[in-house]
Amino acid sequence: MTDTAAGRIFCAIDTDDPAAAGRLAAQVGDRVGGVKLGLEFFLANGPDAVRRAAGERRLFLDLKLHDIPNTVAGGVRSVLRLRPYFLTIHASGGPEMMRRAAEAAQEGAERLGVPRPRLLGVTVLTSLGDEDLDRVGQRAPAADQVRRLAALAQACGLDGVVASPQEAAMLRAECGPDFLLVIPGVRPSWAPADDQKRVMTPAQAVAAGADYLVIGRPITRADDPAAAAARIAAEI
């Protein structure tokens, strides 16, 4: 799945404008492994627009589902016709929610005759630091919470987790080679960190054990998004 450097990159397209999303997806083309569309776009435009924007590219559907187990399982089943390559749920939703989501992904995909999405548990958002976790009543440091949630996600049958690059090496050592590590909060040395608090360069993240990198603004805000994606792939 990750045979090339470009194949490791998913371009995060953070907009609610279908025309802009389709244009960016076309611009990055085969310079990336796929595109990520999230809640903002999904709520503004609906599921059909998500598929149109992604086109034939691999789709990372980043909805971060978090609700009671039955509702999340139903949500997973409802998006399978979009054939997402990745689909996210919050690992903090607990073991029953994650198990039900994994079962829904497997059974629903078999029933529809579509590929099963790789189900990813979101651990700790890369916009959160230790102080933020303390303020919402979660035990810091962030790395400990990430470790707990990743172990739980793996035990519940998820394919991998989303975590910051700073936790990649720890998770690779603890979760083994087959558990997917999908890493946002990646910023090339020539790009600003923006609102991310736990960041690394693309090369550092891959060296630490990342399978896939989620990169948005350094690509989408560049004058030439395809060239920016190619530059990042070259750095990897």
Coordinates of C-alpha atoms in Angstrom, one line a residue, residues 44-180:
A44 CA -22.2 21.2 3.7
N45 CA -22.6 19.0 0.6
G46 CA -23.6 15.5 1.4
P47 CA -22.1 12.1 0.6
D48 CA -22.6 12.2 -3.2
A49 CA -20.5 15.4 -3.4
V50 CA -17.8 13.7 -1.4
R51 CA -17.5 10.9 -4.0
R52 CA -17.6 13.3 -6.9
A53 CA -14.8 15.5 -5.4
A54 CA -12.6 12.5 -4.7
G55 CA -13.2 11.0 -8.1
E56 CA -11.2 7.8 -8.7
R57 CA -8.7 8.7 -6.0
R58 CA -8.5 6.9 -2.7
L59 CA -10.9 8.6 -0.3
F60 CA -10.0 9.2 3.4
L61 CA -13.4 10.0 4.9
D62 CA -12.6 11.8 8.1
L63 CA -15.9 12.0 10.0
K64 CA -14.5 11.1 13.5
L65 CA -17.7 9.3 14.5
H66 CA -18.3 9.3 18.2
D67 CA -21.7 8.3 19.7
I68 CA -23.4 5.3 21.2
P69 CA -22.4 2.0 19.7
N70 CA -25.6 1.4 17.7
T71 CA -25.5 4.9 16.1
V72 CA -21.8 4.7 15.2
A73 CA -22.3 1.2 13.6
G74 CA -25.2 2.6 11.6
G75 CA -23.1 5.6 10.6
V76 CA -20.4 3.3 9.3
R77 CA -22.8 1.2 7.3
S78 CA -24.4 4.4 5.8
V79 CA -21.1 5.6 4.2
L80 CA -19.9 2.2 2.8
R81 CA -21.3 3.0 -0.6
L82 CA -18.8 5.8 -0.9
R83 CA -16.1 3.2 -0.8
P84 CA -13.8 5.0 1.6
Y85 CA -10.3 3.7 1.8
F86 CA -10.0 5.1 5.4
L87 CA -12.8 6.0 7.8
T88 CA -12.3 7.5 11.3
I89 CA -14.0 7.0 14.6
H90 CA -13.0 8.4 18.0
A91 CA -11.2 5.7 20.0
S92 CA -12.4 7.5 23.2
G93 CA -15.9 6.3 22.3
G94 CA -14.9 3.1 24.1
P95 CA -14.5 -0.6 23.4
E96 CA -18.1 -1.5 22.6
M97 CA -18.4 1.4 20.1
M98 CA -15.2 0.4 18.3
R99 CA -16.1 -3.3 18.2
R100 CA -19.5 -2.6 16.8
A101 CA -18.0 -0.2 14.2
A102 CA -15.5 -2.8 13.1
E103 CA -18.3 -5.4 12.7
A104 CA -20.4 -3.0 10.8
A105 CA -17.6 -2.2 8.4
Q106 CA -16.9 -5.9 7.7
E107 CA -20.5 -7.2 7.5
G108 CA -21.7 -4.1 5.6
A109 CA -19.0 -4.2 3.0
E110 CA -19.6 -8.0 2.4
R111 CA -23.3 -7.4 1.9
L112 CA -22.8 -4.5 -0.5
G113 CA -19.9 -6.2 -2.3
V114 CA -17.6 -3.2 -1.8
P115 CA -14.1 -3.1 -0.3
R116 CA -14.0 -2.8 3.5
P117 CA -12.7 0.5 4.7
R118 CA -9.6 0.6 6.9
L119 CA -11.1 1.7 10.2
L120 CA -9.0 4.2 12.1
G121 CA -9.3 5.2 15.8
V122 CA -8.6 8.9 16.5
T123 CA -6.5 9.0 19.6
V124 CA -5.6 12.6 20.7
L125 CA -6.1 15.4 18.3
T126 CA -2.8 17.0 17.2
S127 CA -4.3 20.4 18.2
L128 CA -4.3 19.3 21.8
G129 CA -1.4 19.5 24.2
D130 CA -1.0 18.3 27.8
E131 CA -2.5 21.4 29.3
D132 CA -5.6 21.0 27.1
L133 CA -6.1 17.3 28.2
D134 CA -5.8 18.3 31.8
R135 CA -8.5 21.0 31.3
V136 CA -11.0 18.5 29.9
G137 CA -10.3 15.9 32.6
Q138 CA -8.2 13.5 30.6
R139 CA -4.9 12.3 32.1
A140 CA -1.8 13.9 30.6
P141 CA 0.8 13.6 29.2
A142 CA -0.8 13.2 25.8
A143 CA 1.6 10.2 24.9
D144 CA 0.1 8.1 27.7
Q145 CA -3.4 8.7 26.5
V146 CA -2.5 7.9 23.0
R147 CA -0.9 4.7 24.1
R148 CA -4.0 3.6 26.1
L149 CA -6.4 4.4 23.2
A150 CA -4.2 2.8 20.6
A151 CA -3.9 -0.5 22.6
L152 CA -7.7 -0.4 23.0
A153 CA -8.4 0.2 19.4
Q154 CA -6.1 -2.7 18.3
A155 CA -7.8 -5.0 20.8
C156 CA -11.2 -4.0 19.4
G157 CA -10.3 -4.9 15.8
L158 CA -9.6 -1.6 14.3
D159 CA -7.0 -1.4 11.5
G160 CA -5.0 1.4 12.9
V161 CA -5.0 4.8 14.6
V162 CA -4.5 8.4 13.9
A163 CA -1.9 9.9 16.2
S164 CA 0.6 12.7 16.2
P165 CA 4.1 12.1 14.7
Q166 CA 5.6 12.4 18.2
E167 CA 3.9 9.1 19.2
A168 CA 4.7 7.2 16.0
A169 CA 7.8 5.4 17.2
M170 CA 6.2 4.4 20.5
L171 CA 3.1 3.0 18.8
R172 CA 5.1 1.2 16.2
A173 CA 7.1 -0.5 18.9
E174 CA 4.1 -1.4 21.0
C175 CA 1.5 -2.2 18.3
G176 CA 3.7 -4.1 15.8
P177 CA 4.4 -3.8 12.1
D178 CA 0.8 -4.5 10.8
F179 CA -1.1 -1.9 12.8
L180 CA -1.6 1.2 10.6

